[in-house]
Coordinates of C-alpha atoms in Angstrom, one line a residue:
M1 CA -3.9 -1.9 -23.8
Q2 CA -4.6 -5.5 -24.2
K3 CA -4.7 -7.8 -21.3
H4 CA -3.1 -11.3 -21.4
V5 CA -4.7 -13.4 -19.0
I6 CA -3.4 -16.9 -19.2
G7 CA -6.9 -19.6 -19.8
A8 CA -4.8 -22.6 -18.6
V9 CA -1.3 -24.2 -17.4
A10 CA -0.1 -27.5 -18.9
E11 CA 0.4 -30.1 -16.1
G12 CA 4.4 -30.4 -15.1
S13 CA 5.2 -27.7 -17.2
I14 CA 7.4 -24.8 -16.6
A15 CA 4.2 -22.3 -15.6
D16 CA 3.3 -25.3 -13.3
E17 CA 6.4 -25.8 -11.7
L18 CA 6.3 -21.8 -11.6
E19 CA 3.0 -21.8 -9.8
I20 CA 1.3 -19.9 -12.4
E21 CA -2.3 -20.0 -12.6
P22 CA -5.0 -19.4 -15.2
G23 CA -6.6 -15.9 -14.2
D24 CA -2.7 -14.2 -14.1
E25 CA -2.0 -11.5 -16.4
L26 CA 1.3 -12.0 -18.5
V27 CA 2.5 -8.3 -18.2
S28 CA 6.4 -8.7 -20.2
I29 CA 8.9 -10.7 -21.1
N30 CA 11.8 -9.2 -20.5
G31 CA 10.8 -5.9 -20.1
K32 CA 9.1 -5.5 -23.4
T33 CA 5.3 -5.6 -23.4
I34 CA 3.3 -8.1 -25.5
E35 CA 1.2 -7.2 -28.4
D36 CA 0.3 -10.4 -29.8
V37 CA 0.7 -14.1 -29.8
F38 CA 3.8 -13.7 -32.6
D39 CA 6.0 -11.7 -29.6
Y40 CA 4.9 -13.9 -27.3
H41 CA 6.1 -16.7 -29.2
Y42 CA 9.4 -15.0 -30.7
L43 CA 10.3 -13.8 -27.0
T44 CA 10.0 -17.2 -25.2
N45 CA 12.2 -18.7 -27.6
D46 CA 15.1 -18.0 -25.5
E47 CA 17.0 -19.8 -23.2
Y48 CA 17.3 -17.1 -20.5
L49 CA 14.3 -15.1 -20.3
T50 CA 12.5 -12.8 -17.3
M51 CA 8.8 -12.9 -17.3
L52 CA 6.3 -10.5 -15.1
V53 CA 3.3 -11.7 -13.9
K54 CA 0.7 -10.0 -11.9
K55 CA -1.4 -12.8 -9.9
A56 CA -5.4 -12.6 -9.3
D57 CA -4.8 -10.3 -6.2
G58 CA -2.7 -7.7 -7.3
E59 CA 0.8 -8.7 -6.9
E60 CA 3.3 -8.9 -9.5
W61 CA 6.3 -11.9 -9.6
E62 CA 8.9 -11.5 -11.6
L63 CA 10.0 -14.5 -12.6
E64 CA 13.5 -15.7 -13.9
I65 CA 13.8 -18.7 -16.3
E66 CA 16.0 -20.9 -17.6
K67 CA 15.0 -23.8 -19.8
D68 CA 16.0 -25.1 -23.5
L69 CA 15.7 -23.2 -26.5
E70 CA 12.4 -22.9 -28.1
E71 CA 11.2 -25.4 -24.9
D72 CA 7.3 -23.9 -24.4
L73 CA 6.4 -22.6 -21.2
G74 CA 2.6 -24.6 -21.3
I75 CA 0.8 -21.3 -21.3
T76 CA -2.4 -20.9 -23.3
F77 CA -4.2 -17.8 -23.2
V78 CA -8.1 -17.0 -22.4
N79 CA -7.4 -15.0 -26.0
S80 CA -5.3 -17.1 -28.5
L81 CA -4.4 -14.1 -30.2
M82 CA -3.5 -12.4 -27.4
D83 CA -5.3 -9.2 -29.0
E84 CA -8.5 -8.6 -30.3
Y85 CA -9.9 -10.2 -33.7
R86 CA -9.7 -8.2 -36.4
S87 CA -12.8 -7.6 -38.3
C88 CA -13.4 -7.1 -42.0
R89 CA -14.6 -3.4 -42.6
N90 CA -15.7 -4.1 -46.2
K91 CA -19.1 -4.4 -47.7
C92 CA -17.8 -6.9 -50.4
M93 CA -20.7 -7.4 -53.2
F94 CA -20.4 -10.8 -52.7
C95 CA -19.8 -11.7 -49.2
F96 CA -21.3 -15.1 -48.3
I97 CA -21.7 -13.6 -45.1
D98 CA -24.5 -11.2 -46.0
Q99 CA -26.4 -13.7 -47.7
M100 CA -27.3 -15.4 -44.4
P101 CA -30.7 -15.7 -43.1
P102 CA -31.4 -14.3 -40.0
G103 CA -31.6 -16.5 -36.8
M104 CA -28.2 -18.4 -37.2
R105 CA -25.4 -18.7 -34.2
E106 CA -23.8 -15.1 -33.8
T107 CA -20.5 -16.6 -34.7
L108 CA -21.5 -17.5 -38.4
Y109 CA -22.0 -13.6 -39.0
F110 CA -18.5 -12.9 -37.8
K111 CA -16.4 -11.6 -40.3
D112 CA -12.5 -11.9 -39.6
D113 CA -10.4 -10.2 -41.9
D114 CA -6.8 -10.9 -39.7
S115 CA -3.5 -11.7 -41.1
R116 CA -2.7 -13.5 -37.9
L117 CA -5.3 -15.8 -39.0
S118 CA -4.4 -16.3 -42.6
F119 CA -1.1 -17.4 -41.1
L120 CA -2.4 -19.4 -38.6
Q121 CA -5.5 -21.3 -39.6
G122 CA -5.1 -20.9 -43.4
N123 CA -7.7 -17.5 -43.9
Y124 CA -7.7 -15.5 -46.9
V125 CA -7.3 -11.5 -45.8
T126 CA -8.1 -8.3 -48.0
L127 CA -5.2 -6.3 -46.4
T128 CA -7.6 -3.3 -46.1
N129 CA -7.6 -3.0 -42.1
M130 CA -3.5 -3.3 -42.0
S131 CA -0.9 -0.8 -41.2
D132 CA 2.4 -0.4 -42.5
H133 CA 3.3 -1.4 -38.9
D134 CA 1.3 -4.7 -39.4
I135 CA 3.3 -5.6 -42.7
D136 CA 6.9 -4.6 -40.8
R137 CA 5.6 -7.5 -38.2
I138 CA 5.1 -9.7 -40.4
I139 CA 8.2 -9.5 -42.9
Y140 CA 10.2 -9.1 -38.9
Y141 CA 8.6 -12.6 -38.1
H142 CA 8.5 -13.9 -41.2
L143 CA 4.9 -15.2 -41.2
A144 CA 3.9 -17.4 -44.4
P145 CA 1.7 -18.3 -46.0
I146 CA -0.2 -14.9 -46.0
N147 CA -3.2 -15.2 -48.4
I148 CA -4.5 -12.9 -49.6
S149 CA -8.4 -12.1 -51.3
F150 CA -7.1 -10.1 -54.4
H151 CA -10.3 -10.2 -56.8
T152 CA -8.7 -7.8 -58.9
T153 CA -5.4 -6.1 -59.1
N154 CA -7.4 -2.6 -60.7
P155 CA -7.4 -0.3 -57.8
E156 CA -10.6 1.3 -58.5
L157 CA -12.7 -1.5 -59.5
R158 CA -11.4 -3.2 -56.2
C159 CA -12.8 -0.5 -54.1
K160 CA -16.4 -0.7 -56.2
M161 CA -15.9 -4.5 -55.2
L162 CA -15.3 -4.2 -51.7
H163 CA -16.9 -0.9 -51.1
N164 CA -14.5 0.6 -49.3
R165 CA -12.5 3.3 -50.9
F166 CA -9.3 2.3 -49.4
A167 CA -9.7 -1.3 -50.5
G168 CA -7.0 -0.1 -53.7
D169 CA -4.1 1.0 -51.4
V170 CA -3.1 -2.3 -50.4
F171 CA -0.8 -3.2 -53.7
D172 CA 2.2 -1.4 -52.0
K173 CA 1.9 -3.5 -49.0
I174 CA 2.1 -6.8 -51.0
R175 CA 4.6 -5.4 -53.3
R176 CA 6.4 -5.0 -49.6
L177 CA 6.0 -8.4 -48.3
A178 CA 6.9 -10.2 -52.0
D179 CA 9.7 -8.1 -52.1
A180 CA 10.5 -9.8 -48.6
G181 CA 10.3 -13.2 -49.7
I182 CA 6.8 -13.7 -47.9
E183 CA 5.2 -16.6 -49.3
L184 CA 2.1 -15.6 -50.6
N185 CA -1.2 -17.2 -51.8
G186 CA -4.4 -15.9 -53.4
Q187 CA -7.9 -15.7 -54.7
I188 CA -10.2 -14.3 -56.8
V189 CA -14.0 -14.6 -56.4
L190 CA -14.9 -13.4 -59.9
C191 CA -18.3 -11.9 -60.2
K192 CA -20.1 -11.8 -63.8
G193 CA -19.5 -8.5 -65.9
I194 CA -17.7 -7.4 -63.1
N195 CA -14.2 -8.7 -62.6
D196 CA -13.9 -11.1 -65.6
G197 CA -13.4 -10.9 -68.9
Q198 CA -10.4 -8.1 -69.6
E199 CA -10.1 -7.1 -65.9
L200 CA -9.8 -10.8 -65.5
E201 CA -7.3 -10.5 -68.0
R202 CA -5.7 -7.9 -66.6
T203 CA -4.9 -9.0 -63.2
L204 CA -3.8 -12.6 -64.1
K205 CA -1.2 -10.4 -66.4
D206 CA -0.4 -8.1 -63.1
F207 CA 0.6 -11.1 -61.0
E208 CA 3.7 -11.6 -62.3
V209 CA 5.3 -8.5 -60.3
Y210 CA 5.2 -10.5 -57.4
M211 CA 6.7 -13.9 -58.1
P212 CA 8.1 -16.3 -57.4
S213 CA 6.6 -15.0 -53.9
L214 CA 3.3 -15.1 -55.3
Q215 CA 3.2 -18.8 -55.3
S216 CA -0.6 -20.2 -56.2
V217 CA -3.7 -18.1 -57.0
S218 CA -7.3 -19.9 -57.2
I219 CA -10.2 -18.5 -59.3
V220 CA -13.8 -19.5 -57.7
P221 CA -17.4 -18.4 -59.1
V222 CA -18.9 -16.5 -56.5
G223 CA -21.8 -18.2 -54.8
L224 CA -25.2 -16.6 -54.6
T225 CA -27.8 -17.5 -52.3
K226 CA -31.7 -16.7 -52.3
Y227 CA -30.7 -14.4 -49.6
R228 CA -29.4 -11.6 -51.7
E229 CA -32.4 -8.8 -51.1
G230 CA -31.0 -5.0 -51.1
L231 CA -27.8 -6.5 -52.1
Y232 CA -25.5 -5.9 -55.7
P233 CA -27.3 -7.2 -58.2
L234 CA -25.2 -10.6 -59.4
E235 CA -25.8 -12.9 -62.2
P236 CA -24.8 -16.6 -62.5
F237 CA -22.3 -18.3 -64.8
T238 CA -23.6 -20.3 -67.4
T239 CA -21.8 -23.4 -69.4
E240 CA -20.5 -20.8 -71.5
D241 CA -19.5 -18.9 -68.8
A242 CA -17.6 -21.5 -67.6
K243 CA -15.8 -22.7 -71.0
T244 CA -14.5 -18.9 -71.7
V245 CA -13.2 -18.7 -67.8
I246 CA -11.0 -22.0 -68.4
D247 CA -9.5 -21.3 -71.6
Q248 CA -8.4 -17.5 -70.3
V249 CA -6.9 -19.1 -67.3
E250 CA -5.3 -22.2 -68.8
R251 CA -3.6 -19.6 -71.3
W252 CA -2.4 -18.3 -68.6
Q253 CA -1.4 -21.3 -66.6
Q254 CA 1.0 -22.2 -69.7
Y255 CA 2.6 -18.5 -70.0
Y256 CA 3.5 -19.0 -66.2
M257 CA 4.8 -22.9 -66.8
E258 CA 7.0 -21.4 -69.3
K259 CA 8.2 -18.6 -67.3
T260 CA 7.9 -20.1 -63.8
G261 CA 8.2 -23.2 -64.1
T262 CA 4.5 -24.0 -62.3
H263 CA 1.1 -22.8 -63.7
R264 CA 0.7 -20.5 -60.6
V265 CA -3.2 -19.8 -61.7
H266 CA -6.0 -22.2 -61.2
C267 CA -9.7 -22.8 -61.7
S268 CA -11.5 -24.2 -59.0
D269 CA -13.3 -27.5 -59.8
E270 CA -16.9 -25.9 -60.0
W271 CA -15.7 -24.3 -63.6
Y272 CA -14.8 -27.6 -64.9
L273 CA -18.5 -29.2 -63.7
L274 CA -20.0 -26.5 -64.7
A275 CA -18.4 -26.2 -68.1
G276 CA -18.7 -30.6 -68.7
R277 CA -14.8 -30.4 -69.3
E278 CA -12.8 -32.8 -67.7
L279 CA -10.7 -32.0 -64.8
P280 CA -6.9 -31.3 -65.3
Q281 CA -4.8 -34.5 -64.5
G282 CA -3.1 -34.3 -60.9
D283 CA 0.4 -32.9 -62.7
R284 CA -1.7 -30.0 -63.6
Y285 CA -2.4 -28.7 -59.9
D286 CA 1.3 -28.0 -58.5
G287 CA 1.2 -30.0 -55.7
Y288 CA -2.2 -29.1 -54.7
P289 CA -1.4 -25.7 -52.7
Q290 CA -5.0 -24.4 -53.4
L291 CA -7.2 -27.2 -51.7
E292 CA -8.8 -24.9 -49.6
N293 CA -10.5 -23.2 -52.6
G294 CA -12.3 -26.6 -54.1
V295 CA -8.9 -26.4 -56.6
G296 CA -8.4 -29.9 -57.6
M297 CA -10.2 -31.7 -54.6
L298 CA -12.1 -34.3 -56.7
R299 CA -9.0 -35.3 -58.7
L300 CA -7.0 -35.8 -55.6
L301 CA -10.0 -37.2 -54.0
E302 CA -9.8 -39.6 -57.0
E303 CA -6.0 -40.3 -57.3
E304 CA -6.3 -41.4 -53.0
V305 CA -9.2 -43.5 -53.9
Q306 CA -7.4 -45.9 -57.0
E307 CA -4.6 -45.8 -54.8
A308 CA -6.5 -47.2 -51.5
L309 CA -8.0 -50.0 -53.7
K310 CA -4.8 -51.0 -54.9
E311 CA -3.3 -51.2 -51.3
S312 CA -6.7 -53.2 -50.6
D313 CA -7.1 -56.8 -49.5
K314 CA -9.8 -57.4 -51.8
T315 CA -12.2 -58.2 -49.0
A316 CA -15.2 -56.8 -47.6
E317 CA -18.6 -57.5 -46.1
A318 CA -21.5 -57.6 -48.3
G319 CA -23.8 -54.3 -47.7
T320 CA -25.8 -51.0 -48.7
V321 CA -24.8 -47.9 -48.3
T322 CA -25.7 -44.0 -48.7
I323 CA -23.2 -40.9 -49.8
A324 CA -25.4 -37.8 -49.6
T325 CA -23.9 -34.8 -51.2
G326 CA -24.0 -31.8 -52.8
Y327 CA -25.3 -31.5 -56.1
L328 CA -22.2 -30.3 -58.4
A329 CA -20.0 -33.3 -56.8
A330 CA -22.4 -36.0 -57.0
P331 CA -21.1 -37.3 -60.4
W332 CA -18.1 -37.4 -59.8
I333 CA -18.7 -39.0 -56.7
K334 CA -20.9 -41.5 -58.4
K335 CA -18.1 -42.7 -60.7
L336 CA -15.8 -43.8 -57.2
A337 CA -18.4 -45.4 -55.7
E338 CA -18.6 -47.3 -59.5
K339 CA -14.7 -48.1 -59.4
I340 CA -15.2 -49.1 -55.5
M341 CA -18.2 -51.6 -56.3
T342 CA -15.7 -53.1 -58.8
V343 CA -13.2 -53.9 -56.8
Y344 CA -16.0 -55.2 -54.2
D345 CA -18.5 -56.7 -55.9
G346 CA -20.5 -57.2 -52.4
V347 CA -20.9 -53.8 -51.7
K348 CA -23.4 -51.2 -53.0
I349 CA -22.9 -47.6 -52.6
E350 CA -25.8 -45.4 -53.7
V351 CA -25.1 -41.4 -54.2
M352 CA -28.0 -39.0 -53.5
A353 CA -27.7 -35.4 -54.6
I354 CA -28.8 -33.3 -52.2
R355 CA -30.6 -30.0 -52.9
N356 CA -30.1 -26.7 -51.0
D357 CA -33.3 -25.4 -50.4
F358 CA -31.7 -23.6 -47.2
F359 CA -29.5 -21.5 -49.0
G360 CA -30.9 -21.5 -52.8
E361 CA -30.8 -23.9 -55.6
K362 CA -27.8 -22.1 -57.0
I363 CA -25.4 -23.3 -54.1
T364 CA -24.2 -26.4 -54.9
V365 CA -21.1 -27.6 -53.1
S366 CA -21.6 -29.7 -50.2
G367 CA -19.9 -28.1 -47.7
L368 CA -23.4 -25.6 -47.0
I369 CA -25.8 -28.5 -46.9
T370 CA -27.7 -28.1 -44.0
G371 CA -29.4 -31.0 -41.2
Q372 CA -32.7 -29.7 -42.3
D373 CA -31.9 -30.7 -46.0
L374 CA -30.5 -33.8 -45.3
K375 CA -33.4 -34.6 -42.9
K376 CA -36.2 -33.8 -45.5
Q377 CA -34.8 -35.2 -48.6
L378 CA -33.5 -38.2 -47.0
Q379 CA -36.2 -38.9 -44.6
G380 CA -38.3 -42.0 -45.2
K381 CA -35.5 -43.3 -47.9
A382 CA -33.7 -46.5 -48.5
L383 CA -30.4 -45.6 -47.2
G384 CA -29.0 -48.8 -46.2
E385 CA -26.7 -50.0 -43.2
R386 CA -25.2 -46.7 -42.7
L387 CA -25.7 -43.0 -44.1
I388 CA -21.9 -41.6 -45.3
L389 CA -21.6 -38.0 -45.0
P390 CA -18.3 -35.7 -46.1
C391 CA -17.3 -33.7 -43.0
N392 CA -16.7 -30.3 -44.6
M393 CA -21.0 -30.4 -44.3
L394 CA -20.1 -30.0 -40.2
R395 CA -18.8 -26.7 -38.6
A396 CA -14.7 -27.1 -37.5
G397 CA -14.2 -29.1 -34.4
E398 CA -18.2 -29.8 -34.1
N399 CA -20.6 -32.5 -35.1
V400 CA -23.7 -29.8 -35.6
F401 CA -24.5 -28.4 -39.3
L402 CA -24.6 -24.8 -40.4
D403 CA -28.5 -24.2 -39.0
D404 CA -27.4 -26.3 -35.5
M405 CA -28.6 -29.7 -35.7
T406 CA -26.6 -32.3 -34.6
V407 CA -25.3 -35.5 -36.4
E408 CA -27.1 -37.2 -33.4
Q409 CA -30.5 -35.7 -34.2
L410 CA -29.8 -36.3 -37.8
E411 CA -29.3 -40.2 -37.1
Q412 CA -32.3 -40.1 -35.0
A413 CA -34.5 -38.6 -37.6
L414 CA -33.5 -40.9 -40.5
G415 CA -33.3 -43.9 -38.1
T416 CA -30.1 -44.7 -39.8
P417 CA -26.7 -44.4 -38.4
I418 CA -24.1 -42.5 -39.7
A419 CA -20.4 -42.1 -40.7
V420 CA -18.6 -39.1 -41.6
A421 CA -16.0 -39.7 -43.5
D422 CA -12.7 -37.7 -43.0
A423 CA -10.6 -35.3 -45.6
G424 CA -8.9 -37.9 -48.6
G425 CA -10.0 -40.8 -50.7
G426 CA -8.6 -43.3 -48.7
D427 CA -10.8 -42.3 -45.6
L428 CA -13.9 -42.2 -47.8
V429 CA -12.9 -45.9 -48.8
K430 CA -12.3 -46.8 -45.3
T431 CA -15.8 -45.4 -44.1
I432 CA -17.4 -47.0 -46.9
L433 CA -15.8 -50.5 -45.9
H434 CA -16.4 -50.1 -42.2
R435 CA -12.7 -50.4 -41.7
N436 CA -12.4 -46.9 -39.4
K437 CA -11.7 -48.0 -36.1
V438 CA -13.3 -44.7 -34.7
E439 CA -15.9 -42.6 -37.0
K440 CA -16.6 -39.8 -34.9
H441 CA -19.0 -36.9 -35.9
K442 CA -17.1 -33.9 -36.0
R443 CA -15.3 -32.5 -39.4
R444 CA -11.5 -31.8 -38.4
Q445 CA -11.4 -28.2 -40.1
L446 CA -14.9 -25.7 -45.5
Y447 CA -13.8 -25.3 -48.7
E448 CA -16.9 -23.0 -49.8
Q449 CA -16.4 -19.5 -50.9
T450 CA -15.8 -17.9 -47.9
D451 CA -13.9 -20.7 -46.3
S452 CA -10.7 -22.7 -45.6
S453 CA -10.8 -26.3 -44.8
N454 CA -8.1 -29.2 -45.0
C455 CA -11.2 -31.5 -45.8
R456 CA -11.9 -32.7 -49.0
T457 CA -14.9 -34.8 -49.4
S458 CA -17.4 -32.5 -51.5

């Protein structure tokens, strides 16, 4: 059985007053063993509870606690889930982690597939390692939203795509969640010749049985790096392919809008940029529920920049800054830069598209750009007073790129101060105008094919 070892106790908290210490083990609450963090929070919400704690020397303390309803005890655990993280058992033909080069930090190769992280952090899960007991707990605690990697609703095809003979058995579980009113979001990583065309048509139609619980679904193109030797042979989508996908999805958007009042299914920004089409207007995104999958990021960024320019005092010191971004978003960022420069005559903004040599030129999003590519392509260039980077280039909560180069190391190599723009167009404008009180070299939380984020600057 998993031991629930206490990692920290907040000063002045109930636990501190009871002399609970880091290293102590939580044995039970009200005589009930704790499976994971959701049991803990549920059982500690009461005003009266009895907690059994084992001290480091083996002595057991039974503590009777009286507190306010939902008052926190001030305890954090060594393992934040209070249980083992569940790794992915699949071998998906499109998995981005399988396309990573060797020699990177170990944590980058961990594939999580834990429904609890779906609720806590917004991660997408396949549900292939979930039992009926796990579904019962989600329903009992009403954990929502649960974000599901569908990819297809064809059971046989899903087994093939995930390379897991049980991958087609999840749809009864999804139906149970939907019938219980658990809010669901979905994603489809679209693979050319695999789950597109008629298979996508089937999937978009099948989604209706999970509504209204199924709030939104994003369709994103598979990301293909240059490290695919020995993996399933996948092809990149062409401009004509992108137009076909958009037309297909927008037809279903209209259907679901008429039936349910929202569009429900959405193409990520990449499809529109690849097709050379204008992005949908903001009201087509239903409140932007799929930003973490790149759905509407650029449109929302534009809206926020325009709003920030309306509220601005229109004064700024003259100066030149450079924004580095991926090839995909660079034209859109240039348009925003031109709008900002129109308002601030003395400000000059250069936008530089960074080619992804590390993962391969087919990877065009900014969140997968490494420090070494930035260094190689920007070194010796006139970058102005500051280089501005979108926060999704950095790993969550850290000041390092995917290749472990730090922002400070890049600053030193380029001889130029670096500012990291946080999520949102307002922050981008402030960063350009040097009005942020604190510019931290850390991202806050990645949209890419395999990750999720609150960071929207592409």
